[in-house]
mmCIF file of C-alpha atoms in Angstrom:
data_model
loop_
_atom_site.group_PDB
_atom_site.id
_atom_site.type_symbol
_atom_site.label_atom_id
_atom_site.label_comp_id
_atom_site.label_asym_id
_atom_site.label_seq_id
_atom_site.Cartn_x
_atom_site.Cartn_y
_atom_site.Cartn_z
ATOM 1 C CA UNK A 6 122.169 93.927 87.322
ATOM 2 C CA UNK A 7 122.733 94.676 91.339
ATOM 3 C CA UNK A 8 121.200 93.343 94.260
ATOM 4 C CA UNK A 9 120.053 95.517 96.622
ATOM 5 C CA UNK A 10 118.407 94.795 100.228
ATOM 6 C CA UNK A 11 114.868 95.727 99.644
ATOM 7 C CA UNK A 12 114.642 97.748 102.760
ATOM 8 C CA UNK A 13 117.165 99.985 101.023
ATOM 9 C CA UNK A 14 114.296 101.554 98.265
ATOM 10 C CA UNK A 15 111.360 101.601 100.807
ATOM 11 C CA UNK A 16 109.899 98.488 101.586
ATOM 12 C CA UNK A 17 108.873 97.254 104.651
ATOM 13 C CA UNK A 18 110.614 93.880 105.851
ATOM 14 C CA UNK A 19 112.936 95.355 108.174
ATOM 15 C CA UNK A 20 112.723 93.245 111.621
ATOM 16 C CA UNK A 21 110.738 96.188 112.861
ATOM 17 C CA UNK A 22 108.418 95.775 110.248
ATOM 18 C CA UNK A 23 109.686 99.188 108.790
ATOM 19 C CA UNK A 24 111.840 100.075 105.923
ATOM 20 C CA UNK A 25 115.123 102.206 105.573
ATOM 21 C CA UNK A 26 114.303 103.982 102.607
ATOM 22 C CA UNK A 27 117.333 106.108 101.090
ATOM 23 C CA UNK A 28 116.641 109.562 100.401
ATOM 24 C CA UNK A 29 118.341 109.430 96.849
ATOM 25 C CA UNK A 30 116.547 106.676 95.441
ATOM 26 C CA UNK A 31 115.857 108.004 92.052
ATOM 27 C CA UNK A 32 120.157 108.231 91.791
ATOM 28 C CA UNK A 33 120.160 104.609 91.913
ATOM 29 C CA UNK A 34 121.286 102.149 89.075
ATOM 30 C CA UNK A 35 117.938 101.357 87.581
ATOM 31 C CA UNK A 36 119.128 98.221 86.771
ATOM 32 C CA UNK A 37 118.470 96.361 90.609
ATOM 33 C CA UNK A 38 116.815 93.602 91.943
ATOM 34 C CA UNK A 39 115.574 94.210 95.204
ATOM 35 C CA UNK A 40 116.411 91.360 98.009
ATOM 36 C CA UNK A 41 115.205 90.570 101.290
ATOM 37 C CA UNK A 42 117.404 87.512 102.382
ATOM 38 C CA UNK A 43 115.517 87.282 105.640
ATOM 39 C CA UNK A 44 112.181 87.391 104.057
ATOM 40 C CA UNK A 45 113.658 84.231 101.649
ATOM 41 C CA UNK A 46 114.978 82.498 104.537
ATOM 42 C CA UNK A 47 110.984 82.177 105.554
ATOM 43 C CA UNK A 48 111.327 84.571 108.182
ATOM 44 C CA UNK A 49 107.939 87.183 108.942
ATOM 45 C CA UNK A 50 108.570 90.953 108.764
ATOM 46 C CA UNK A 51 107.648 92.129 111.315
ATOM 47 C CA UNK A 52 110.081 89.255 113.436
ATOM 48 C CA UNK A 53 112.494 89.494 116.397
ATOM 49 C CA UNK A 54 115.409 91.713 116.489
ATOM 50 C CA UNK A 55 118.708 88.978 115.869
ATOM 51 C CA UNK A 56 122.128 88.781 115.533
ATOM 52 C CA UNK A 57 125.203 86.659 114.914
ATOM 53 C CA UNK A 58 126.773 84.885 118.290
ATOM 54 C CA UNK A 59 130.607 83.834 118.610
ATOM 55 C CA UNK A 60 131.564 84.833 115.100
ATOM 56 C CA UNK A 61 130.331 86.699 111.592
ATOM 57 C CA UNK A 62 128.541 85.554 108.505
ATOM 58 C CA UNK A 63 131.643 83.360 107.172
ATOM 59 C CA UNK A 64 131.223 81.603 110.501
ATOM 60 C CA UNK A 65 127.605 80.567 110.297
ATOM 61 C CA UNK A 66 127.580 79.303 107.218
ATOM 62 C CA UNK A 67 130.657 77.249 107.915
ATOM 63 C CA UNK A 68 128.978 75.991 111.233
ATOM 64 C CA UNK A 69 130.488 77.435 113.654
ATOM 65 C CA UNK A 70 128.187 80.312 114.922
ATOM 66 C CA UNK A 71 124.686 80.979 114.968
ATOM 67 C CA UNK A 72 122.140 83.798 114.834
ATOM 68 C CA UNK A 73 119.969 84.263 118.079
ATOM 69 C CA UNK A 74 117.276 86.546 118.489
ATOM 70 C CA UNK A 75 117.099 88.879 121.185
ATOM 71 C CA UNK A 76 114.285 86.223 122.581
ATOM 72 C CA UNK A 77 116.883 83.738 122.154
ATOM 73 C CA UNK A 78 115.388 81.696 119.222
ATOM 74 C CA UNK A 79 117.575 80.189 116.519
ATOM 75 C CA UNK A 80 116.928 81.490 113.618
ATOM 76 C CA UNK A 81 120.666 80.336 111.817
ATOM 77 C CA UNK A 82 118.641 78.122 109.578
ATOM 78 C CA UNK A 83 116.717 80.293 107.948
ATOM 79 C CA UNK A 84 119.373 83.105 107.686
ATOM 80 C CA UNK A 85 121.545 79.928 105.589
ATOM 81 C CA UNK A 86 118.329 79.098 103.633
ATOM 82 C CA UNK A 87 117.942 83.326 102.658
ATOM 83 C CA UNK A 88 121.626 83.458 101.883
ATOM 84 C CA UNK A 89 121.291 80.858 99.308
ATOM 85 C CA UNK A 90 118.381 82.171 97.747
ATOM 86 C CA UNK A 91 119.551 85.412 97.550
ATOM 87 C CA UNK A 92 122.926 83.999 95.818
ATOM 88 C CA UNK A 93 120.677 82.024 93.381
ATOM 89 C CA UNK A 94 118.872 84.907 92.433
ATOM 90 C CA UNK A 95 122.090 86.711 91.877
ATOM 91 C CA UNK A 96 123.283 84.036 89.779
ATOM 92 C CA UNK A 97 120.435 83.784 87.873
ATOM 93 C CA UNK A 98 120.804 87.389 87.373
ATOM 94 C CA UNK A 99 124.001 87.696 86.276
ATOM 95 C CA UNK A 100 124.330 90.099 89.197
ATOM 96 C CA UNK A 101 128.064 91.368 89.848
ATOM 97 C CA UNK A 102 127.277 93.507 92.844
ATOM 98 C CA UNK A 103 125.230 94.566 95.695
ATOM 99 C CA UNK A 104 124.181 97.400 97.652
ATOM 100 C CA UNK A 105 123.335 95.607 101.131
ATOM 101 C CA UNK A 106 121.937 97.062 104.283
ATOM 102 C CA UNK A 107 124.655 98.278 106.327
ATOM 103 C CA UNK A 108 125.238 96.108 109.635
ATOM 104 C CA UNK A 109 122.790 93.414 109.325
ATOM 105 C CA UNK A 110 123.091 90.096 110.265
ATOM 106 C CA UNK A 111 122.366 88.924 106.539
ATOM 107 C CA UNK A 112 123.369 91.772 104.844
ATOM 108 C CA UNK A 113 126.033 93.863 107.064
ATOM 109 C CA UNK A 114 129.703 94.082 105.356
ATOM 110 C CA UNK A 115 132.815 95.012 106.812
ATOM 111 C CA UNK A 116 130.791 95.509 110.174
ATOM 112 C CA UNK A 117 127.873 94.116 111.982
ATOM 113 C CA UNK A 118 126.171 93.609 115.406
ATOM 114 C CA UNK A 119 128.478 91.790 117.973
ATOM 115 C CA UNK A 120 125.401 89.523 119.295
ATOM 116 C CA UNK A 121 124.517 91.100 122.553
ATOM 117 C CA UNK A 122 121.783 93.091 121.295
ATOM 118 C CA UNK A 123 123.632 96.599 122.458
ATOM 119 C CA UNK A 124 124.105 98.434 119.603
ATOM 120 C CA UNK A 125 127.889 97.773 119.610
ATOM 121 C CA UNK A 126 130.027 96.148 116.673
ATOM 122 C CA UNK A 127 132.331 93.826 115.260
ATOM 123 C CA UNK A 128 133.778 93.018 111.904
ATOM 124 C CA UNK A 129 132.913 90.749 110.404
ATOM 125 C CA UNK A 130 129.791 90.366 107.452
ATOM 126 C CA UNK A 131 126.640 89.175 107.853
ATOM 127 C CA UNK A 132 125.399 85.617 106.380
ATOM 128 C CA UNK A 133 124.328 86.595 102.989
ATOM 129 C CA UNK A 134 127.229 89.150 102.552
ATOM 130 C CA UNK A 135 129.772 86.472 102.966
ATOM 131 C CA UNK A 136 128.127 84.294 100.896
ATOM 132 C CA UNK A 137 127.542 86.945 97.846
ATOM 133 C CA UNK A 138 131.322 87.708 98.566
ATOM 134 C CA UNK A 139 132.787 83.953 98.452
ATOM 135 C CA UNK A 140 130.864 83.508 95.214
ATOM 136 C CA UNK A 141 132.950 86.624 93.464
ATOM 137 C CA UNK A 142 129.756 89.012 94.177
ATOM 138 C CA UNK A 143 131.443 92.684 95.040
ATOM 139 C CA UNK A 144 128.875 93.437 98.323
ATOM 140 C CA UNK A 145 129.235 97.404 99.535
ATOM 141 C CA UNK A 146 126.778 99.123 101.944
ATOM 142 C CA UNK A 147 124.114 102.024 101.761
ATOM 143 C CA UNK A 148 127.270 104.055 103.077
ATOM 144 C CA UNK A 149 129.869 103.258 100.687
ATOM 145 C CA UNK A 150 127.251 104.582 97.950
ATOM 146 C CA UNK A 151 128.473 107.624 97.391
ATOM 147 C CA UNK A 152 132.342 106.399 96.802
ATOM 148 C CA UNK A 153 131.344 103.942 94.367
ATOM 149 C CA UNK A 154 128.645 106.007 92.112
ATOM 150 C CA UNK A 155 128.433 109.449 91.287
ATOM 151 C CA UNK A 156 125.722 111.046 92.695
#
């Protein structure tokens, strides 16, 4: 079983309310659960852009940065709440990996938004990404697809 972020195969709970569908979706694993850690963490699609502030994923969940959205709300609650649910339903699962959205502020690995709402990065991983990844969970993006199945 993998998790995947469930704006990954078409559905619509990106922020924007939109989706970003992959254009290979029938060369997926057909073995995946799809995820929406945001949507878990009680948040409504469509909902204000956000992004992590003073530090990554590993950060927030360890209390020691938060994630803002662009209208300055904190939203580091629910982002926490929809990283935990996401791990229990990869535990429950028996899930080994997942395919997360690439730079997200739940799902991002290796690289996500640097908090000032400009398109620019950091590394770092987003709040469900580090979780997933401190619980033995192998997380890779939409991009790194192609190096880890053949397509």
């Amino acid at each position: 079983m993998i998790l995947i972020s469930a704006c990954l195969i078409g559905i619509n709970c990106k922020y924007n309310g939109g989706n970003n569908a992959l254009s290979f979706l029938d060369k997926l694993p057909k073995c995946i659960i799809p995820i929406c850690p945001e949507q878990l963490g009680g948040l409504p699609t469509p909902r204000p852009q956000a992004e992590i502030v003073c530090g990554d994923g590993s950060d927030v969940l360890e209390g020691n940065a938060k994630v803002i959205t662009k209208n300055g709300v904190d939203v580091t609650k629910n982002f926490i709440f929809g990283a935990e649910q996401t791990l229990k339903i990869a535990q429950f699962c028996g899930a080994k990996e997942a395919i997360l959205k690439s730079h997200s502020p739940s799902c991002g690995s290796g690289f996500i938004y640097d908090g000032s709402f400009k398109g620019k990065l950091k590394k770092g991983d987003g709040v469900a990404a580090a979780l997933l990844k401190k619980n033995g969970i192998k997380v890779i993006t939409e991009k790194e697809l192609f190096l880890n199945y053949n397509f």
